Backbone as a ProteinNet text record, in pm:
[ID]
protein_1_A
[PRIMARY]
STDDRGLEDAFATFGDIADSKVILDRETGRSRGFGFVTFKNAADMNKAIDEMDGQDLDGRSVRVSKSNPRGSSGGGGDRYGG
[TERTIARY]
1502.3	1370.4	1262.1	1145.3	1034.3	967.5	939.3	864.3	722.9	641	501.8	492.9	576.3	573.4	615.2	719.5	765.1	659.8	587	479.9	368.6	330.5	227.1	271.6	394.6	445.7	444.1	476.9	482.2	345	239.3	105.2	15.7	60.4	-22.1	-53.7	28.2	1.8	-125.5	-177.7	-296.7	-425.9	-417.3	-538.2	-521.9	-633.5	-633.3	-619.3	-524.4	-496	-545.9	-618	-666.7	-562.2	-483.8	-387.5	-284.4	-163.1	-61	19.5	55.1	124.3	214.8	344.3	439.2	433.5	417.4	404.3	542.9	561	689.7	685.5	799.7	814.3	811.1	732.7	718.6	848.5	926.9	1049	1165.9	1181.6	1299.3	1271.3	1143.1	1109.2	1140.6	1185.7	1218	1095.9	1095.1	984.9	970.5	845.5	818.6	808.9	825.4	828.3	695.2	597	469.6	403.8	303.9	232.7	95.5	21.5	-113.7	-132	-208.3	-246.7	-398.5	-463.1	-608.1	-639.3	-703	-745.8	-885.5	-916.8	-1048.8	-1156.5	-1116.2	-1216.9	-1159.6	-1250.1	-1212.1	-1145.6	-1186.4	-1128	-978.3	-939.1	-797	-721.6	-783.4	-722.1	-696	-795.4	-780.5	-672.6	-662.7	-558.6	-419.9	-405.6	-277.7	-240.8	-338.4	-312.3	-263.6	-335.3	-301.1	-161.5	-126.2	-1.6	119.5	98.2	211.2	248.2	157.9	188.2	308.1	410.8	531.9	636.9	606.8	702.7	805.4	910.5	1016.5	985.1	1003.1	988.7	1106.2	1193.2	1311.9	1394.4	1410.6	1495.5	1429.2	1298.9	1227.8	1107	1083.8	964.5	845.9	740.4	624.5	507.5	436.9	312.8	200.4	110.2	2.1	-130.9	-214.3	-345.6	-440.5	-569.2	-668.6	-664.4	-666.8	-666.2	-808.8	-823.5	-953	-957.5	-1071	-1079.4	-1066.9	-1007.1	-996.9	-1130.5	-1173.6	-1296.5	-1417.7	-1525.8	-1649.9	-1692.1	-1598.6	-1633.2	-1649.6	-1613.4	-1624.6	-1516.7	-1551.9	-1454.9	-1474.9	-1415.8	-1432.6	-1313.7	-1336.6	-1228.4	-1189.5	-1108.8	-1058.2	-909.4	-867.1	-727	-665.2	-534.8	-463.8	-326.8	-271.6	-136.9	-35.7	81.1	184.7	319.7
-261.9	-210.8	-298.2	-244.5	-311.8	-411.2	-531	-629.8	-641.5	-728.9	-745.1	-774.8	-864.7	-904.5	-789.4	-717.9	-603.8	-494.6	-474.1	-375.5	-416.7	-543.4	-593.9	-583.4	-621.6	-614.7	-471.4	-375.4	-235.9	-181.1	-233.5	-180.7	-270.4	-390.9	-486.7	-439.2	-351.1	-303	-218.8	-175.4	-90.7	-169.2	-297.7	-378.7	-493.9	-562.2	-679.9	-638.2	-699.6	-669.3	-783.3	-747.5	-846.5	-875.1	-772	-788.6	-676.1	-705.2	-602.3	-634.9	-531.5	-553.8	-436.6	-464.4	-366.9	-380.3	-269.5	-271.5	-276.7	-374.3	-397.2	-357	-312.9	-282.7	-414.6	-420.8	-545.8	-589.8	-493.7	-527.8	-562.6	-486.2	-506.4	-591.3	-600.3	-673.3	-595.7	-471.8	-388	-308	-269.2	-190.1	-59.1	-19.9	109.4	220.6	186.3	287.1	312	225.3	238.1	101.9	97.8	-26.7	2.4	-103.9	-93	-189.5	-144.5	-229.9	-222.8	-337.3	-342.1	-386.7	-298	-331	-390.3	-470.9	-532.3	-435.2	-322.3	-222.7	-81.5	14	152.8	218.7	183.3	245.5	216.2	91.7	55.3	128.2	137.7	209.4	354.7	419.6	560.5	581.3	489.1	498.2	485.6	392.3	374.2	498.6	557.8	680.1	790.2	810.2	916.6	898.5	774.6	751.2	720.5	672.6	634.1	737.1	826.9	924.2	1008.9	1010.4	1087.2	1014	893.3	816.7	747.5	697.2	626.7	477.6	421.4	277.2	231.3	152.1	102	214	322.9	431.7	532.9	518.7	612.5	669.5	797.7	860.9	817.1	770.4	721.3	818.7	829.5	906.3	804.1	818.8	721.4	793.3	743.4	801.8	694.7	724.6	632.1	636.6	519.8	515.5	513.5	557.8	554.1	432.1	361.4	242.6	279.9	191.1	210.7	173.5	250.5	219.7	230.1	168.4	175.6	40.8	-53.8	-188.9	-200.1	-95.6	-101.1	-190.5	-269.3	-359.6	-364.2	-460.4	-477.7	-424.5	-395.3	-352	-208.4	-158	-21.5	-28.7	31.7	28.5	165.1	166.4	292	263.9	358.5	345.9	408.8	358.1	412.3	398
-124.2	-159.9	-96.1	-85.2	-18.7	-112.6	-61.2	-139	-81.1	-139.9	-95.9	53.2	100.4	241.2	332.5	292.7	371.8	379.4	269.6	267.9	363.5	357.4	448.1	593.5	621.5	758.6	812	726.7	769.4	806.5	743.4	765.8	850.5	880.8	956.2	1097.5	1151.8	1287.9	1295.9	1181.5	1180.5	1165.7	1132.6	1121.1	1024.5	1000.2	913.1	766.9	699.9	559.8	472.3	366.7	271.3	163.8	125.7	17.6	23.3	-20.9	-36.3	-161.1	-236	-362.3	-395.7	-416.4	-468.3	-620.6	-689.6	-834.9	-898.9	-987.6	-1052.6	-1199.3	-1249.9	-1391.8	-1468.6	-1572.8	-1650.4	-1715.8	-1761.4	-1834.2	-1743.4	-1635.4	-1549.8	-1426.9	-1386.6	-1264.9	-1138.2	-1152.7	-1036.2	-993.4	-868.2	-814	-889.6	-914.1	-977.9	-873.4	-746.4	-641.6	-574.6	-599.3	-530	-515.2	-429.8	-406.3	-350.1	-323.7	-270.5	-154.5	-56.1	56	65.8	75.2	91.2	232.9	308.7	444.2	441	541.5	549.3	595.3	658	695.4	685.4	665.6	640.8	761.4	882.4	1001.6	1009.5	981.7	983.6	872.9	755.5	643.6	681.6	738.4	774.6	880.1	975.2	1077.6	1013.1	919	850.9	770.1	702.8	626.2	719.6	829	924	984.1	1015.5	1087.8	1000.1	877.4	792.5	686	651.4	547.9	589.4	505.9	533.5	614.9	659.3	739.4	649.9	712.2	641.4	632.7	513.3	492.8	408	466.8	397.4	334.4	408.9	362.9	270.8	247.9	160.8	234.1	214.5	269.6	185.2	250	175.6	183.6	72.6	68.1	70.7	165.8	183.6	168.7	78.2	56.1	5.6	10.2	-41.3	-193.2	-255.7	-401.7	-454.1	-576.6	-643.5	-733.9	-735.1	-820.9	-967.9	-1045	-1189.2	-1252.9	-1349.6	-1421	-1331.6	-1373.1	-1296.2	-1241.1	-1237.8	-1193.6	-1042.9	-970.4	-823.9	-767.4	-669.3	-608.8	-459.3	-396.8	-253.7	-176.4	-51.9	36.9	15	105.2	95.4	69.7	-41.8	-81.5	-67.5	-48.7	-53.5	-108.9	-173.2	-227.9	-135.9	-137.4	-51.6	-110.3
[MASK]
++++++++++++++++++++++++++++++++++++++++++++++++++++++++++++++++++++++++++++++++++

């Protein structure tokens, strides 16, 4: 399964990444099957969405889209889930 580093490596070819995180189940410590990558700029994010959506990553087809921020606190950077 993909870890934080593997997720970052898979998307780094599209531009500068500020953060990458595979979401883990609190009880088991296993991947919940999704993660987030934060790009430093929107153009790189959009390129990654266009080119990675539906592609294979570690044996699984990934869905890549822009995520919506939780709550109204805003936040920096452009994130997308995959």
